[in-house]
């Protein structure tokens, strides 16, 4: 584990791209569906989730709304929304373009 998101070419066993911006371990990554764009989301123990452009390696959105580590991220089928869940027992759905929180589910844990 470390704080860097890496994209690997598995055939050549080479790292092709690195995206740096998290301050603690990356726990999960998810590519947007093929027909959407070049987006990749990452979750981290630094309590944030980020959306990246895989072409430019630029962070397009940082989400800081969990009180503990973010354990998972997942795009919806059209790539316009992103779900995050954290070890705080909360799951949220975000609009990727605006960064607005659309739904919050509190697991009560």
PDB file of C-alpha atoms in Angstrom:
ATOM      1  CA  UNK A   1       0.000   0.000   0.000  1.00  0.00           C
ATOM      2  CA  UNK A   2       0.974   3.598  -0.592  1.00  0.00           C
ATOM      3  CA  UNK A   3      -0.645   6.893  -1.554  1.00  0.00           C
ATOM      4  CA  UNK A   4      -0.041   6.646  -5.315  1.00  0.00           C
ATOM      5  CA  UNK A   5      -2.581   5.488  -7.913  1.00  0.00           C
ATOM      6  CA  UNK A   6      -0.832   3.459 -10.611  1.00  0.00           C
ATOM      7  CA  UNK A   7      -2.013   2.140 -13.971  1.00  0.00           C
ATOM      8  CA  UNK A   8      -0.104  -0.939 -15.085  1.00  0.00           C
ATOM      9  CA  UNK A   9       0.407  -2.557 -18.455  1.00  0.00           C
ATOM     10  CA  UNK A  10       0.083  -6.175 -17.367  1.00  0.00           C
ATOM     11  CA  UNK A  11       1.505  -7.611 -20.599  1.00  0.00           C
ATOM     12  CA  UNK A  12       4.798  -5.747 -20.126  1.00  0.00           C
ATOM     13  CA  UNK A  13       4.625  -5.658 -16.321  1.00  0.00           C
ATOM     14  CA  UNK A  14       5.276  -1.892 -16.438  1.00  0.00           C
ATOM     15  CA  UNK A  15       3.701   1.032 -14.678  1.00  0.00           C
ATOM     16  CA  UNK A  16       2.403   3.367 -17.393  1.00  0.00           C
ATOM     17  CA  UNK A  17       0.952   6.176 -15.287  1.00  0.00           C
ATOM     18  CA  UNK A  18       1.090   7.454 -11.733  1.00  0.00           C
ATOM     19  CA  UNK A  19      -1.318   9.873 -10.104  1.00  0.00           C
ATOM     20  CA  UNK A  20      -0.258  11.478  -6.846  1.00  0.00           C
ATOM     21  CA  UNK A  21      -2.477  13.405  -4.484  1.00  0.00           C
ATOM     22  CA  UNK A  22      -3.579  11.205  -1.596  1.00  0.00           C
ATOM     23  CA  UNK A  23      -1.784  11.651   1.710  1.00  0.00           C
ATOM     24  CA  UNK A  24      -2.297   8.091   2.963  1.00  0.00           C
ATOM     25  CA  UNK A  25      -2.886   4.589   1.593  1.00  0.00           C
ATOM     26  CA  UNK A  26      -5.120   4.113  -1.473  1.00  0.00           C
ATOM     27  CA  UNK A  27      -7.748   1.495  -0.640  1.00  0.00           C
ATOM     28  CA  UNK A  28      -9.744   1.138  -3.873  1.00  0.00           C
ATOM     29  CA  UNK A  29      -9.820   2.288  -7.500  1.00  0.00           C
ATOM     30  CA  UNK A  30     -12.545   2.127 -10.145  1.00  0.00           C
ATOM     31  CA  UNK A  31     -12.496   3.002 -13.848  1.00  0.00           C
ATOM     32  CA  UNK A  32     -15.510   4.765 -15.323  1.00  0.00           C
ATOM     33  CA  UNK A  33     -17.399   2.637 -17.873  1.00  0.00           C
ATOM     34  CA  UNK A  34     -15.698   2.414 -21.295  1.00  0.00           C
ATOM     35  CA  UNK A  35     -18.205   4.618 -23.082  1.00  0.00           C
ATOM     36  CA  UNK A  36     -17.894   7.480 -20.589  1.00  0.00           C
ATOM     37  CA  UNK A  37     -14.415   8.940 -20.626  1.00  0.00           C
ATOM     38  CA  UNK A  38     -10.939   8.567 -19.251  1.00  0.00           C
ATOM     39  CA  UNK A  39     -12.020   8.847 -15.608  1.00  0.00           C
ATOM     40  CA  UNK A  40     -10.693   6.857 -12.690  1.00  0.00           C
ATOM     41  CA  UNK A  41     -11.824   7.183  -9.069  1.00  0.00           C
ATOM     42  CA  UNK A  42      -9.740   6.370  -6.014  1.00  0.00           C
ATOM     43  CA  UNK A  43     -10.555   5.926  -2.329  1.00  0.00           C
ATOM     44  CA  UNK A  44      -8.070   6.428   0.471  1.00  0.00           C
ATOM     45  CA  UNK A  45      -7.362   6.030   4.152  1.00  0.00           C
ATOM     46  CA  UNK A  46      -6.830   9.830   4.141  1.00  0.00           C
ATOM     47  CA  UNK A  47     -10.677  10.144   4.337  1.00  0.00           C
ATOM     48  CA  UNK A  48     -10.971  11.314   0.724  1.00  0.00           C
ATOM     49  CA  UNK A  49     -11.999  10.082  -2.696  1.00  0.00           C
ATOM     50  CA  UNK A  50     -10.638  11.557  -5.908  1.00  0.00           C
ATOM     51  CA  UNK A  51     -11.641  11.528  -9.564  1.00  0.00           C
ATOM     52  CA  UNK A  52      -8.751  11.581 -12.026  1.00  0.00           C
ATOM     53  CA  UNK A  53      -8.225  12.032 -15.737  1.00  0.00           C
ATOM     54  CA  UNK A  54      -6.138   9.040 -16.799  1.00  0.00           C
ATOM     55  CA  UNK A  55      -4.883  10.953 -19.865  1.00  0.00           C
ATOM     56  CA  UNK A  56      -3.678  14.106 -18.131  1.00  0.00           C
ATOM     57  CA  UNK A  57      -3.109  12.466 -14.703  1.00  0.00           C
ATOM     58  CA  UNK A  58      -4.852  15.493 -13.225  1.00  0.00           C
ATOM     59  CA  UNK A  59      -7.122  15.304 -10.182  1.00  0.00           C
ATOM     60  CA  UNK A  60     -10.495  16.655 -11.342  1.00  0.00           C
ATOM     61  CA  UNK A  61     -12.422  16.311  -8.080  1.00  0.00           C
ATOM     62  CA  UNK A  62     -11.573  15.706  -4.432  1.00  0.00           C
ATOM     63  CA  UNK A  63     -14.328  14.558  -2.078  1.00  0.00           C
ATOM     64  CA  UNK A  64     -13.782  15.044   1.647  1.00  0.00           C
ATOM     65  CA  UNK A  65     -17.015  14.075   3.355  1.00  0.00           C
ATOM     66  CA  UNK A  66     -16.245  10.964   5.386  1.00  0.00           C
ATOM     67  CA  UNK A  67     -15.052  11.036   8.985  1.00  0.00           C
ATOM     68  CA  UNK A  68     -12.953   7.871   8.597  1.00  0.00           C
ATOM     69  CA  UNK A  69     -11.186   6.137   5.725  1.00  0.00           C
ATOM     70  CA  UNK A  70     -12.985   5.788   2.391  1.00  0.00           C
ATOM     71  CA  UNK A  71     -13.044   2.084   1.622  1.00  0.00           C
ATOM     72  CA  UNK A  72     -14.703   1.900  -1.798  1.00  0.00           C
ATOM     73  CA  UNK A  73     -15.664   3.890  -4.880  1.00  0.00           C
ATOM     74  CA  UNK A  74     -17.807   2.882  -7.850  1.00  0.00           C
ATOM     75  CA  UNK A  75     -19.156   4.716 -10.907  1.00  0.00           C
ATOM     76  CA  UNK A  76     -22.731   4.211 -12.061  1.00  0.00           C
ATOM     77  CA  UNK A  77     -23.216   2.746 -15.568  1.00  0.00           C
ATOM     78  CA  UNK A  78     -23.259   6.141 -17.304  1.00  0.00           C
ATOM     79  CA  UNK A  79     -20.257   7.494 -15.378  1.00  0.00           C
ATOM     80  CA  UNK A  80     -22.082  10.600 -14.193  1.00  0.00           C
ATOM     81  CA  UNK A  81     -22.387   9.577 -10.554  1.00  0.00           C
ATOM     82  CA  UNK A  82     -19.911   8.112  -8.097  1.00  0.00           C
ATOM     83  CA  UNK A  83     -20.706   6.140  -4.956  1.00  0.00           C
ATOM     84  CA  UNK A  84     -18.354   6.245  -1.976  1.00  0.00           C
ATOM     85  CA  UNK A  85     -18.497   4.269   1.233  1.00  0.00           C
ATOM     86  CA  UNK A  86     -16.386   4.665   4.298  1.00  0.00           C
ATOM     87  CA  UNK A  87     -15.452   2.891   7.475  1.00  0.00           C
ATOM     88  CA  UNK A  88     -17.616   5.521   9.191  1.00  0.00           C
ATOM     89  CA  UNK A  89     -20.663   3.469   8.094  1.00  0.00           C
ATOM     90  CA  UNK A  90     -21.796   6.116   5.599  1.00  0.00           C
ATOM     91  CA  UNK A  91     -22.301   5.737   1.852  1.00  0.00           C
ATOM     92  CA  UNK A  92     -22.797   8.698  -0.463  1.00  0.00           C
ATOM     93  CA  UNK A  93     -23.648   9.270  -4.113  1.00  0.00           C
ATOM     94  CA  UNK A  94     -21.981  12.206  -5.888  1.00  0.00           C
ATOM     95  CA  UNK A  95     -22.500  14.091  -9.120  1.00  0.00           C
ATOM     96  CA  UNK A  96     -19.105  13.733 -10.810  1.00  0.00           C
ATOM     97  CA  UNK A  97     -19.307  16.959 -12.801  1.00  0.00           C
ATOM     98  CA  UNK A  98     -20.378  19.317 -10.002  1.00  0.00           C
ATOM     99  CA  UNK A  99     -19.058  17.420  -6.979  1.00  0.00           C
ATOM    100  CA  UNK A 100     -22.444  17.792  -5.253  1.00  0.00           C
ATOM    101  CA  UNK A 101     -23.625  15.115  -2.849  1.00  0.00           C
ATOM    102  CA  UNK A 102     -26.899  13.690  -4.181  1.00  0.00           C
ATOM    103  CA  UNK A 103     -27.704  11.008  -1.577  1.00  0.00           C
ATOM    104  CA  UNK A 104     -26.440   9.931   1.826  1.00  0.00           C
ATOM    105  CA  UNK A 105     -27.057   6.550   3.433  1.00  0.00           C
ATOM    106  CA  UNK A 106     -26.121   6.228   7.103  1.00  0.00           C
ATOM    107  CA  UNK A 107     -25.656   2.626   8.095  1.00  0.00           C
ATOM    108  CA  UNK A 108     -25.837   3.541  11.747  1.00  0.00           C
ATOM    109  CA  UNK A 109     -22.745   1.521  12.576  1.00  0.00           C
TER     110      UNK A 109
END
